[in-house]
């Protein structure tokens, strides 16, 4: 196949390329030393050892990786990054003995962010969300899932999803509808009516407007019961949407089992998942999305049972959960460090968790590895070895990030 050198870019002189492509070398991490990647437009054309570089790519414009580590762009598959206001006071109140649940009962928590988001102008919400995406990109994250859920009325939920569409950022945004985040106060005595509103009004409008093709539910005491969650997710599936669940975060409700029953893309959190739930997830191929930053930031010590999940055969993804209440960070590489220290995950499990498995948790098959035909999203790290990223906790940074074939220099605000 002939390619036009003017449109082809060659990333050469890569010390180690972690392709995460199981087809490479029969090794799931697909490590290729002294390698190169050729890209054209948004797509990857070729990856392999530099010495086998096909002739037609030799004249291409080159980006010199200077012997560094190259990996797929990181994928954060669980965030709530579009919101107004701050909940810094709650972070400190918890250190004085309050809990997430007691703060919510007093009118704080999600309800407080809903009010602040309502009050904020579109411009303010877009500006703060863009800054968060800039920070994500500066950590090598090239795809970011973002949930609604700080609206809780048809109008406000649709507003959030429409704003997400307007973000236009080099980090690719994948919107998820989370109208069932909590039952708003006005409906506390008529919960069924809110569930009906989500099923019969919000979901059809989200679907009609093509604002999201994924529906999430917070299945938890104080949020939605298993039966309510099942009703909402079933309505979403009837519209052809994919589903996922905030499952067993603060208590064991049986949400992991529900995720398997619903053929969900993922069950997220899982700190209190039962053994039966874990087995059901493994059998149903449900990805377990673990959010160690939320455990850390809530001041808790109960991390999700990552080893149990992995040993049972569940594919595990790791995410920041970026949100104002339980995890105010965009630092996905830091979550990789927590995955090593607190979740006892191996290096290979950790890299899979922020690339291929995170793509699966979003139902995306066009990214997550460095392979011919996939999106040209990858990171040239300021590191030479895959171990250095989790090892350099809180401080691992890319030297260059390429998203959809475009080069962005760190810091992210220099993106072209
Ligand atoms: O993933 N658990 C529910 N949702 C978020 C928290 C949202 C908030 O407190 O604002 C989470 O932890
Ligand atoms: Fe969440």
CSV table of C-alpha atoms and ligand atoms in Angstrom, one decimal:
chain,number,residue,atom,x,y,z
A,1,UNK,CA,0.0,0.0,0.0
A,2,UNK,CA,1.4,3.4,-1.0
A,3,UNK,CA,0.9,6.3,1.4
A,4,UNK,CA,1.4,10.0,0.9
A,5,UNK,CA,4.5,11.0,3.0
A,6,UNK,CA,3.0,14.5,3.5
A,7,UNK,CA,0.0,13.1,5.4
A,8,UNK,CA,1.9,10.4,7.3
A,9,UNK,CA,3.7,11.1,10.6
A,10,UNK,CA,6.2,8.8,12.0
A,11,UNK,CA,6.8,8.6,15.7
A,12,UNK,CA,10.3,7.1,15.8
A,13,UNK,CA,13.1,6.3,18.2
A,14,UNK,CA,10.7,4.8,20.8
A,15,UNK,CA,12.6,2.9,23.5
A,16,UNK,CA,9.7,0.8,24.6
A,17,UNK,CA,6.3,0.8,23.0
A,18,UNK,CA,3.6,-0.7,25.3
A,19,UNK,CA,1.0,-1.5,22.6
A,20,UNK,CA,-1.4,-3.3,24.9
A,21,UNK,CA,-2.3,-5.3,21.8
A,22,UNK,CA,-2.6,-9.0,22.6
A,23,UNK,CA,-1.9,-9.9,19.0
A,24,UNK,CA,1.7,-8.6,19.4
A,25,UNK,CA,4.3,-11.1,20.4
A,26,UNK,CA,1.7,-13.3,22.1
A,27,UNK,CA,2.2,-11.0,25.2
A,28,UNK,CA,-0.8,-9.2,26.5
A,29,UNK,CA,1.1,-6.0,27.1
A,30,UNK,CA,2.6,-6.2,23.6
A,31,UNK,CA,5.9,-4.6,24.4
A,32,UNK,CA,8.0,-3.7,21.4
A,33,UNK,CA,11.5,-2.3,22.0
A,34,UNK,CA,13.2,0.2,19.6
A,35,UNK,CA,10.0,0.7,17.7
A,36,UNK,CA,8.1,3.2,15.6
A,37,UNK,CA,4.5,4.1,15.0
A,38,UNK,CA,3.2,5.6,11.7
A,39,UNK,CA,0.0,7.5,11.7
A,40,UNK,CA,-2.2,9.2,9.1
A,41,UNK,CA,-5.0,11.6,10.0
A,42,UNK,CA,-6.8,10.2,13.0
A,43,UNK,CA,-5.6,6.6,12.6
A,44,UNK,CA,-2.6,4.4,13.3
A,45,UNK,CA,-1.2,3.0,10.1
A,46,UNK,CA,1.6,0.8,11.3
A,47,UNK,CA,3.5,-0.2,14.5
A,48,UNK,CA,6.5,-2.4,14.9
A,49,UNK,CA,10.3,-2.6,15.4
A,50,UNK,CA,12.0,0.4,13.7
A,51,UNK,CA,14.3,-1.8,11.8
A,52,UNK,CA,11.2,-3.3,10.0
A,53,UNK,CA,9.7,0.0,9.1
A,54,UNK,CA,8.2,-0.2,5.6
A,55,UNK,CA,9.9,1.8,3.0
A,56,UNK,CA,6.8,4.0,2.3
A,57,UNK,CA,7.0,5.5,5.8
A,58,UNK,CA,10.7,6.3,5.8
A,59,UNK,CA,10.2,9.8,4.2
A,60,UNK,CA,7.4,10.8,6.6
A,61,UNK,CA,7.6,13.8,9.0
A,62,UNK,CA,9.1,12.4,12.2
A,63,UNK,CA,8.5,13.0,15.8
A,64,UNK,CA,11.5,11.8,17.8
A,65,UNK,CA,10.5,10.0,20.9
A,66,UNK,CA,14.2,10.1,22.1
A,67,UNK,CA,14.2,6.6,23.5
A,68,UNK,CA,11.2,7.2,25.7
A,69,UNK,CA,8.2,5.0,26.7
A,70,UNK,CA,5.2,5.2,24.5
A,71,UNK,CA,1.7,3.9,25.5
A,72,UNK,CA,-1.8,4.2,24.3
A,73,UNK,CA,-3.5,7.4,25.4
A,74,UNK,CA,-5.0,6.8,28.9
A,75,UNK,CA,-8.8,6.4,29.1
A,76,UNK,CA,-10.7,7.7,32.1
A,77,UNK,CA,-14.0,5.8,32.0
A,78,UNK,CA,-15.8,7.3,35.1
A,79,UNK,CA,-15.9,11.1,35.8
A,80,UNK,CA,-18.5,13.7,36.8
A,81,UNK,CA,-16.3,16.7,35.7
A,82,UNK,CA,-19.0,19.1,34.7
A,83,UNK,CA,-20.3,20.8,37.8
A,84,UNK,CA,-20.6,24.2,39.6
A,85,UNK,CA,-19.2,25.1,43.0
A,86,UNK,CA,-16.9,23.3,45.5
A,87,UNK,CA,-17.4,20.9,48.4
A,88,UNK,CA,-14.0,21.5,50.0
A,89,UNK,CA,-15.9,22.1,53.3
A,90,UNK,CA,-17.2,18.5,53.2
A,91,UNK,CA,-13.7,17.1,52.7
A,92,UNK,CA,-12.7,18.8,56.0
A,93,UNK,CA,-16.0,18.1,57.8
A,94,UNK,CA,-15.4,14.3,57.2
A,95,UNK,CA,-12.0,14.7,58.9
A,96,UNK,CA,-14.0,15.9,62.0
A,97,UNK,CA,-16.1,12.8,62.0
A,98,UNK,CA,-18.9,13.6,59.6
A,99,UNK,CA,-19.7,10.9,57.0
A,100,UNK,CA,-20.6,11.2,53.3
A,101,UNK,CA,-24.1,10.0,54.3
A,102,UNK,CA,-24.5,12.4,57.3
A,103,UNK,CA,-23.4,15.4,55.2
A,104,UNK,CA,-26.0,14.4,52.5
A,105,UNK,CA,-28.8,14.2,55.1
A,106,UNK,CA,-28.0,17.8,56.2
A,107,UNK,CA,-28.5,19.1,52.6
A,108,UNK,CA,-24.9,18.8,51.5
A,109,UNK,CA,-23.5,16.2,49.1
A,110,UNK,CA,-24.9,15.8,45.6
A,111,UNK,CA,-27.8,18.1,46.3
A,112,UNK,CA,-25.4,21.0,47.0
A,113,UNK,CA,-23.6,20.5,43.7
A,114,UNK,CA,-27.0,20.3,41.9
A,115,UNK,CA,-27.9,23.8,43.3
A,116,UNK,CA,-24.5,25.2,42.4
A,117,UNK,CA,-24.6,23.8,38.9
A,118,UNK,CA,-28.1,25.2,38.4
A,119,UNK,CA,-26.9,28.7,39.5
A,120,UNK,CA,-23.8,28.7,37.3
A,121,UNK,CA,-23.9,30.1,33.8
A,122,UNK,CA,-23.2,28.0,30.7
A,123,UNK,CA,-19.9,29.9,30.2
A,124,UNK,CA,-18.8,29.2,33.8
A,125,UNK,CA,-19.6,25.5,33.5
A,126,UNK,CA,-17.9,25.2,30.2
A,127,UNK,CA,-14.8,27.1,31.4
A,128,UNK,CA,-14.3,25.0,34.5
A,129,UNK,CA,-15.0,21.8,32.6
A,130,UNK,CA,-12.5,22.7,29.9
A,131,UNK,CA,-9.8,23.4,32.6
A,132,UNK,CA,-10.5,20.0,34.1
A,133,UNK,CA,-10.1,18.4,30.6
A,134,UNK,CA,-6.9,20.4,30.1
A,135,UNK,CA,-5.6,18.8,33.3
A,136,UNK,CA,-6.7,15.4,32.2
A,137,UNK,CA,-4.8,15.8,29.0
A,138,UNK,CA,-1.7,17.0,30.9
A,139,UNK,CA,-1.7,13.6,32.6
A,140,UNK,CA,-1.9,11.8,29.3
A,141,UNK,CA,-5.6,11.1,29.3
A,142,UNK,CA,-7.0,11.3,25.8
A,143,UNK,CA,-10.5,10.0,26.4
A,144,UNK,CA,-12.7,11.1,29.3
A,145,UNK,CA,-16.2,9.8,30.1
A,146,UNK,CA,-18.3,12.5,31.7
A,147,UNK,CA,-21.6,11.8,33.4
A,148,UNK,CA,-24.6,14.2,33.8
A,149,UNK,CA,-26.4,13.8,37.2
A,150,UNK,CA,-26.0,17.2,38.7
A,151,UNK,CA,-29.2,18.4,37.1
A,152,UNK,CA,-31.9,16.0,38.3
A,153,UNK,CA,-34.7,17.6,36.3
A,154,UNK,CA,-35.3,17.0,32.6
A,155,UNK,CA,-34.3,20.5,31.6
A,156,UNK,CA,-31.1,20.6,33.7
A,157,UNK,CA,-30.0,17.1,32.8
A,158,UNK,CA,-30.4,17.9,29.1
A,159,UNK,CA,-28.6,21.2,29.6
A,160,UNK,CA,-25.6,19.4,31.1
A,161,UNK,CA,-25.5,16.8,28.2
A,162,UNK,CA,-25.8,19.6,25.6
A,163,UNK,CA,-22.9,21.5,27.3
A,164,UNK,CA,-20.8,18.4,27.2
A,165,UNK,CA,-21.4,18.3,23.4
A,166,UNK,CA,-20.1,21.9,23.2
A,167,UNK,CA,-16.9,21.2,25.0
A,168,UNK,CA,-14.8,20.5,21.9
A,169,UNK,CA,-11.5,19.5,23.4
A,170,UNK,CA,-8.5,17.5,22.2
A,171,UNK,CA,-9.4,15.0,25.0
A,172,UNK,CA,-12.3,13.1,23.6
A,173,UNK,CA,-15.5,13.3,25.7
A,174,UNK,CA,-17.9,10.4,26.0
A,175,UNK,CA,-21.1,11.5,27.7
A,176,UNK,CA,-23.2,9.3,30.0
A,177,UNK,CA,-26.7,10.0,31.3
A,178,UNK,CA,-27.0,9.8,35.1
A,179,UNK,CA,-30.4,11.3,35.7
A,180,UNK,CA,-30.7,8.7,38.5
A,181,UNK,CA,-27.9,10.0,40.6
A,182,UNK,CA,-30.2,10.7,43.7
A,183,UNK,CA,-33.9,11.3,44.2
A,184,UNK,CA,-34.2,15.1,44.4
A,185,UNK,CA,-35.8,16.5,47.6
A,186,UNK,CA,-39.0,17.6,45.8
A,187,UNK,CA,-39.6,13.9,45.1
A,188,UNK,CA,-38.6,12.4,48.4
A,189,UNK,CA,-42.2,11.4,49.3
A,190,UNK,CA,-43.0,10.3,45.7
A,191,UNK,CA,-39.9,8.4,44.6
A,192,UNK,CA,-41.9,6.4,42.0
A,193,UNK,CA,-42.7,9.6,40.2
A,194,UNK,CA,-39.1,10.5,39.8
A,195,UNK,CA,-38.2,7.0,38.5
A,196,UNK,CA,-41.1,7.4,36.0
A,197,UNK,CA,-39.8,10.9,35.0
A,198,UNK,CA,-36.3,9.4,34.3
A,199,UNK,CA,-37.8,6.4,32.4
A,200,UNK,CA,-40.6,8.1,30.5
A,201,UNK,CA,-39.3,11.6,29.9
A,202,UNK,CA,-35.6,12.0,30.4
A,203,UNK,CA,-34.4,8.9,28.7
A,204,UNK,CA,-36.4,9.2,25.6
A,205,UNK,CA,-35.3,12.9,25.2
A,206,UNK,CA,-31.6,12.0,25.8
A,207,UNK,CA,-32.0,9.2,23.2
A,208,UNK,CA,-33.9,11.3,20.7
A,209,UNK,CA,-31.3,14.1,20.9
A,210,UNK,CA,-28.5,11.6,20.6
A,211,UNK,CA,-27.0,13.2,23.7
A,212,UNK,CA,-25.7,9.9,25.1
A,213,UNK,CA,-25.9,6.2,24.4
A,214,UNK,CA,-25.0,5.1,27.9
A,215,UNK,CA,-27.2,5.2,31.1
A,216,UNK,CA,-25.8,4.9,34.6
A,217,UNK,CA,-27.6,4.6,37.9
A,218,UNK,CA,-26.4,5.2,41.5
A,219,UNK,CA,-27.7,2.0,43.1
A,220,UNK,CA,-27.2,2.6,46.9
A,221,UNK,CA,-29.0,3.2,50.1
A,222,UNK,CA,-30.0,6.9,50.0
A,223,UNK,CA,-30.0,6.8,46.2
A,224,UNK,CA,-31.8,4.1,44.1
A,225,UNK,CA,-32.9,0.6,45.2
A,226,UNK,CA,-32.1,-2.5,43.1
A,227,UNK,CA,-35.7,-2.6,41.8
A,228,UNK,CA,-35.7,1.1,40.9
A,229,UNK,CA,-32.3,0.8,39.2
A,230,UNK,CA,-33.5,-2.3,37.3
A,231,UNK,CA,-36.6,-0.3,36.0
A,232,UNK,CA,-34.4,2.6,34.8
A,233,UNK,CA,-31.8,0.4,33.2
A,234,UNK,CA,-34.4,-1.7,31.5
A,235,UNK,CA,-36.0,1.4,30.0
A,236,UNK,CA,-32.6,2.5,28.7
A,237,UNK,CA,-32.0,-0.8,27.2
A,238,UNK,CA,-35.4,-0.8,25.4
A,239,UNK,CA,-34.2,2.4,23.7
A,240,UNK,CA,-31.1,0.6,22.6
A,241,UNK,CA,-28.8,2.3,25.1
A,242,UNK,CA,-25.9,0.6,27.0
A,243,UNK,CA,-26.0,0.6,30.7
A,244,UNK,CA,-23.6,0.7,33.7
A,245,UNK,CA,-24.1,1.0,37.5
A,246,UNK,CA,-22.5,2.8,40.5
A,247,UNK,CA,-22.5,-0.5,42.5
A,248,UNK,CA,-21.9,-1.5,46.1
A,249,UNK,CA,-19.9,1.7,46.9
A,250,UNK,CA,-21.1,2.4,50.5
A,251,UNK,CA,-22.9,-0.8,51.3
A,252,UNK,CA,-23.7,-4.2,49.8
A,253,UNK,CA,-27.0,-3.8,47.9
A,254,UNK,CA,-26.7,-6.6,45.3
A,255,UNK,CA,-25.9,-4.1,42.6
A,256,UNK,CA,-23.0,-6.1,41.2
A,257,UNK,CA,-25.5,-9.0,40.6
A,258,UNK,CA,-27.8,-6.5,38.9
A,259,UNK,CA,-25.0,-5.4,36.6
A,260,UNK,CA,-24.6,-9.0,35.5
A,261,UNK,CA,-28.3,-9.5,35.1
A,262,UNK,CA,-28.5,-6.3,32.9
A,263,UNK,CA,-25.5,-7.2,30.8
A,264,UNK,CA,-24.0,-3.9,31.9
A,265,UNK,CA,-20.8,-2.6,30.3
A,266,UNK,CA,-19.4,-2.1,33.8
A,267,UNK,CA,-20.1,-2.1,37.6
A,268,UNK,CA,-18.3,0.8,39.2
A,269,UNK,CA,-16.9,1.2,42.8
A,270,UNK,CA,-17.6,-2.3,44.2
A,271,UNK,CA,-16.0,-1.7,47.6
A,272,UNK,CA,-18.8,-3.9,49.2
A,273,UNK,CA,-19.5,-6.3,46.3
A,274,UNK,CA,-20.5,-9.8,47.5
A,275,UNK,CA,-18.7,-12.9,46.3
A,276,UNK,CA,-21.8,-13.9,44.4
A,277,UNK,CA,-21.8,-10.5,42.7
A,278,UNK,CA,-18.2,-10.9,41.7
A,279,UNK,CA,-18.8,-14.4,40.3
A,280,UNK,CA,-21.8,-13.1,38.3
A,281,UNK,CA,-19.8,-10.3,36.9
A,282,UNK,CA,-17.0,-12.6,35.8
A,283,UNK,CA,-19.6,-14.9,34.1
A,284,UNK,CA,-21.4,-12.0,32.4
A,285,UNK,CA,-18.2,-10.2,31.2
A,286,UNK,CA,-19.0,-7.1,33.2
A,287,UNK,CA,-15.9,-4.8,33.6
A,288,UNK,CA,-15.2,-3.8,37.2
A,289,UNK,CA,-14.3,-0.1,37.3
A,290,UNK,CA,-12.4,0.6,40.5
A,291,UNK,CA,-12.1,4.2,41.9
A,292,UNK,CA,-9.4,4.2,44.6
A,293,UNK,CA,-9.3,8.0,44.7
A,294,UNK,CA,-12.9,8.0,46.1
A,295,UNK,CA,-11.9,5.7,48.9
A,296,UNK,CA,-8.9,7.8,49.7
A,297,UNK,CA,-10.7,11.1,49.5
A,298,UNK,CA,-13.6,9.9,51.7
A,299,UNK,CA,-11.0,9.1,54.3
A,300,UNK,CA,-12.0,5.4,54.2
A,301,UNK,CA,-9.8,2.4,54.4
A,302,UNK,CA,-12.0,-0.2,52.6
A,303,UNK,CA,-10.5,-0.4,49.1
A,304,UNK,CA,-12.4,-2.5,46.5
A,305,UNK,CA,-11.5,-6.2,46.4
A,306,UNK,CA,-9.3,-5.9,43.3
A,307,UNK,CA,-7.5,-9.2,43.8
A,308,UNK,CA,-10.7,-11.1,44.3
A,309,UNK,CA,-12.2,-9.6,41.1
A,310,UNK,CA,-9.1,-10.3,39.1
A,311,UNK,CA,-8.6,-13.8,40.4
A,312,UNK,CA,-12.3,-14.5,39.6
A,313,UNK,CA,-11.6,-13.5,36.0
A,314,UNK,CA,-13.2,-10.0,36.0
A,315,UNK,CA,-11.6,-7.4,33.7
A,316,UNK,CA,-10.7,-4.5,35.9
A,317,UNK,CA,-10.5,-0.8,34.9
A,318,UNK,CA,-9.2,2.1,37.1
A,319,UNK,CA,-10.6,5.7,37.0
A,320,UNK,CA,-10.3,9.0,38.9
A,321,UNK,CA,-14.1,9.4,39.5
A,322,UNK,CA,-13.3,13.1,39.2
A,323,UNK,CA,-16.1,14.8,41.0
A,324,UNK,CA,-16.5,17.6,43.7
A,325,UNK,CA,-17.8,15.3,46.5
A,326,UNK,CA,-15.7,12.1,46.7
A,327,UNK,CA,-12.6,12.5,44.4
A,328,UNK,CA,-11.5,15.9,43.2
A,329,UNK,CA,-8.6,15.0,40.9
A,330,UNK,CA,-7.8,14.5,37.3
A,331,UNK,CA,-4.6,12.6,38.0
A,332,UNK,CA,-5.2,9.2,36.5
A,333,UNK,CA,-1.5,8.2,36.8
A,334,UNK,CA,-1.8,8.8,40.6
A,335,UNK,CA,-4.7,6.3,40.6
A,336,UNK,CA,-2.3,3.8,38.9
A,337,UNK,CA,0.0,4.2,41.9
A,338,UNK,CA,-3.0,3.6,44.3
A,339,UNK,CA,-3.9,0.6,42.3
A,340,UNK,CA,-0.4,-0.8,42.9
A,341,UNK,CA,-0.1,0.0,46.6
A,342,UNK,CA,-3.7,-0.3,47.8
A,343,UNK,CA,-5.3,-2.7,45.3
A,344,UNK,CA,-2.2,-4.9,44.9
A,345,UNK,CA,-2.5,-4.9,41.1
A,346,UNK,CA,0.4,-6.0,39.0
A,347,UNK,CA,2.0,-3.7,36.5
A,348,UNK,CA,0.3,-5.4,33.5
A,349,UNK,CA,-3.1,-5.3,35.3
A,350,UNK,CA,-2.6,-1.6,36.0
A,351,UNK,CA,-1.8,-0.6,32.4
A,352,UNK,CA,-4.7,-2.7,31.0
A,353,UNK,CA,-7.0,-1.0,33.5
A,354,UNK,CA,-6.4,2.5,32.1
A,355,UNK,CA,-6.4,1.5,28.4
A,356,UNK,CA,-8.0,-1.6,27.0
A,357,UNK,CA,-10.3,-2.4,29.8
A,358,UNK,CA,-11.3,1.2,30.3
A,359,UNK,CA,-12.3,1.3,26.5
A,360,UNK,CA,-14.3,-1.9,27.1
A,361,UNK,CA,-16.1,-0.2,30.0
A,362,UNK,CA,-17.3,2.4,27.6
A,363,UNK,CA,-18.2,0.0,24.8
A,364,UNK,CA,-15.4,1.5,22.6
A,365,UNK,CA,-13.5,-0.8,20.2
A,366,UNK,CA,-11.6,1.9,18.3
A,367,UNK,CA,-9.1,2.7,21.0
A,368,UNK,CA,-7.2,1.4,24.1
A,369,UNK,CA,-4.2,-0.2,22.2
A,370,UNK,CA,-1.7,0.8,19.7
A,371,UNK,CA,-2.7,-1.2,16.7
A,372,UNK,CA,-3.2,-0.6,12.9
A,373,UNK,CA,-6.6,1.0,12.3
A,374,UNK,CA,-7.3,2.3,15.8
A,375,UNK,CA,-7.4,6.0,16.8
A,376,UNK,CA,-4.0,7.6,16.9
A,377,UNK,CA,-4.2,8.4,20.7
A,378,UNK,CA,-0.9,7.9,22.5
A,379,UNK,CA,1.5,9.2,25.0
A,380,UNK,CA,5.3,9.7,24.8
A,381,UNK,CA,6.1,9.7,28.5
A,382,UNK,CA,8.8,11.5,30.4
A,383,UNK,CA,10.0,8.0,31.3
A,384,UNK,CA,11.7,5.0,29.7
A,385,UNK,CA,10.0,2.1,31.5
A,386,UNK,CA,6.4,1.2,32.1
A,387,UNK,CA,7.1,0.8,35.9
A,388,UNK,CA,8.1,4.5,36.2
A,389,UNK,CA,4.6,5.9,35.7
A,390,UNK,CA,3.0,4.3,38.8
A,391,UNK,CA,6.3,4.5,40.7
A,392,UNK,CA,6.6,8.3,40.2
A,393,UNK,CA,3.3,8.8,42.2
A,394,UNK,CA,1.4,12.0,41.6
A,395,UNK,CA,4.1,13.3,39.3
A,396,UNK,CA,4.3,11.1,36.2
A,397,UNK,CA,3.8,13.3,33.1
A,398,UNK,CA,3.8,12.9,29.4
A,399,UNK,CA,6.4,14.7,27.3
A,400,UNK,CA,4.1,14.7,24.3
A,401,UNK,CA,0.5,13.5,23.9
A,402,UNK,CA,-1.0,12.7,20.5
A,403,UNK,CA,-4.8,12.7,20.3
A,404,UNK,CA,-6.6,11.8,17.1
A,405,UNK,CA,-3.3,12.2,15.3
A,406,UNK,CA,-2.7,15.7,16.6
A,407,UNK,CA,0.3,16.5,18.7
A,408,UNK,CA,-0.2,18.3,22.0
A,409,UNK,CA,2.7,19.5,24.1
A,410,UNK,CA,2.5,19.2,27.8
A,411,UNK,CA,1.2,21.4,29.5
A,412,UNK,CA,-2.1,20.7,27.9
A,413,UNK,CA,-3.0,24.4,27.3
A,414,UNK,CA,-0.5,24.4,24.5
A,415,UNK,CA,-2.6,21.9,22.6
A,416,UNK,CA,-2.8,22.6,18.8
B,1,LIG,O1,-18.9,8.3,42.1
B,1,LIG,N1,-21.4,7.8,44.1
B,1,LIG,C1,-22.0,8.6,43.5
B,1,LIG,N2,-21.5,9.5,42.7
B,1,LIG,C2,-20.2,10.1,42.9
B,1,LIG,C3,-20.1,11.1,43.9
B,1,LIG,C4,-20.9,12.3,43.5
B,1,LIG,C5,-20.9,13.4,44.5
B,1,LIG,O2,-20.7,13.2,45.7
B,1,LIG,O3,-21.0,14.5,44.1
B,1,LIG,C6,-19.1,9.0,43.0
B,1,LIG,O4,-18.5,8.8,44.1
B,2,LIG,FE1,-19.2,8.3,40.2
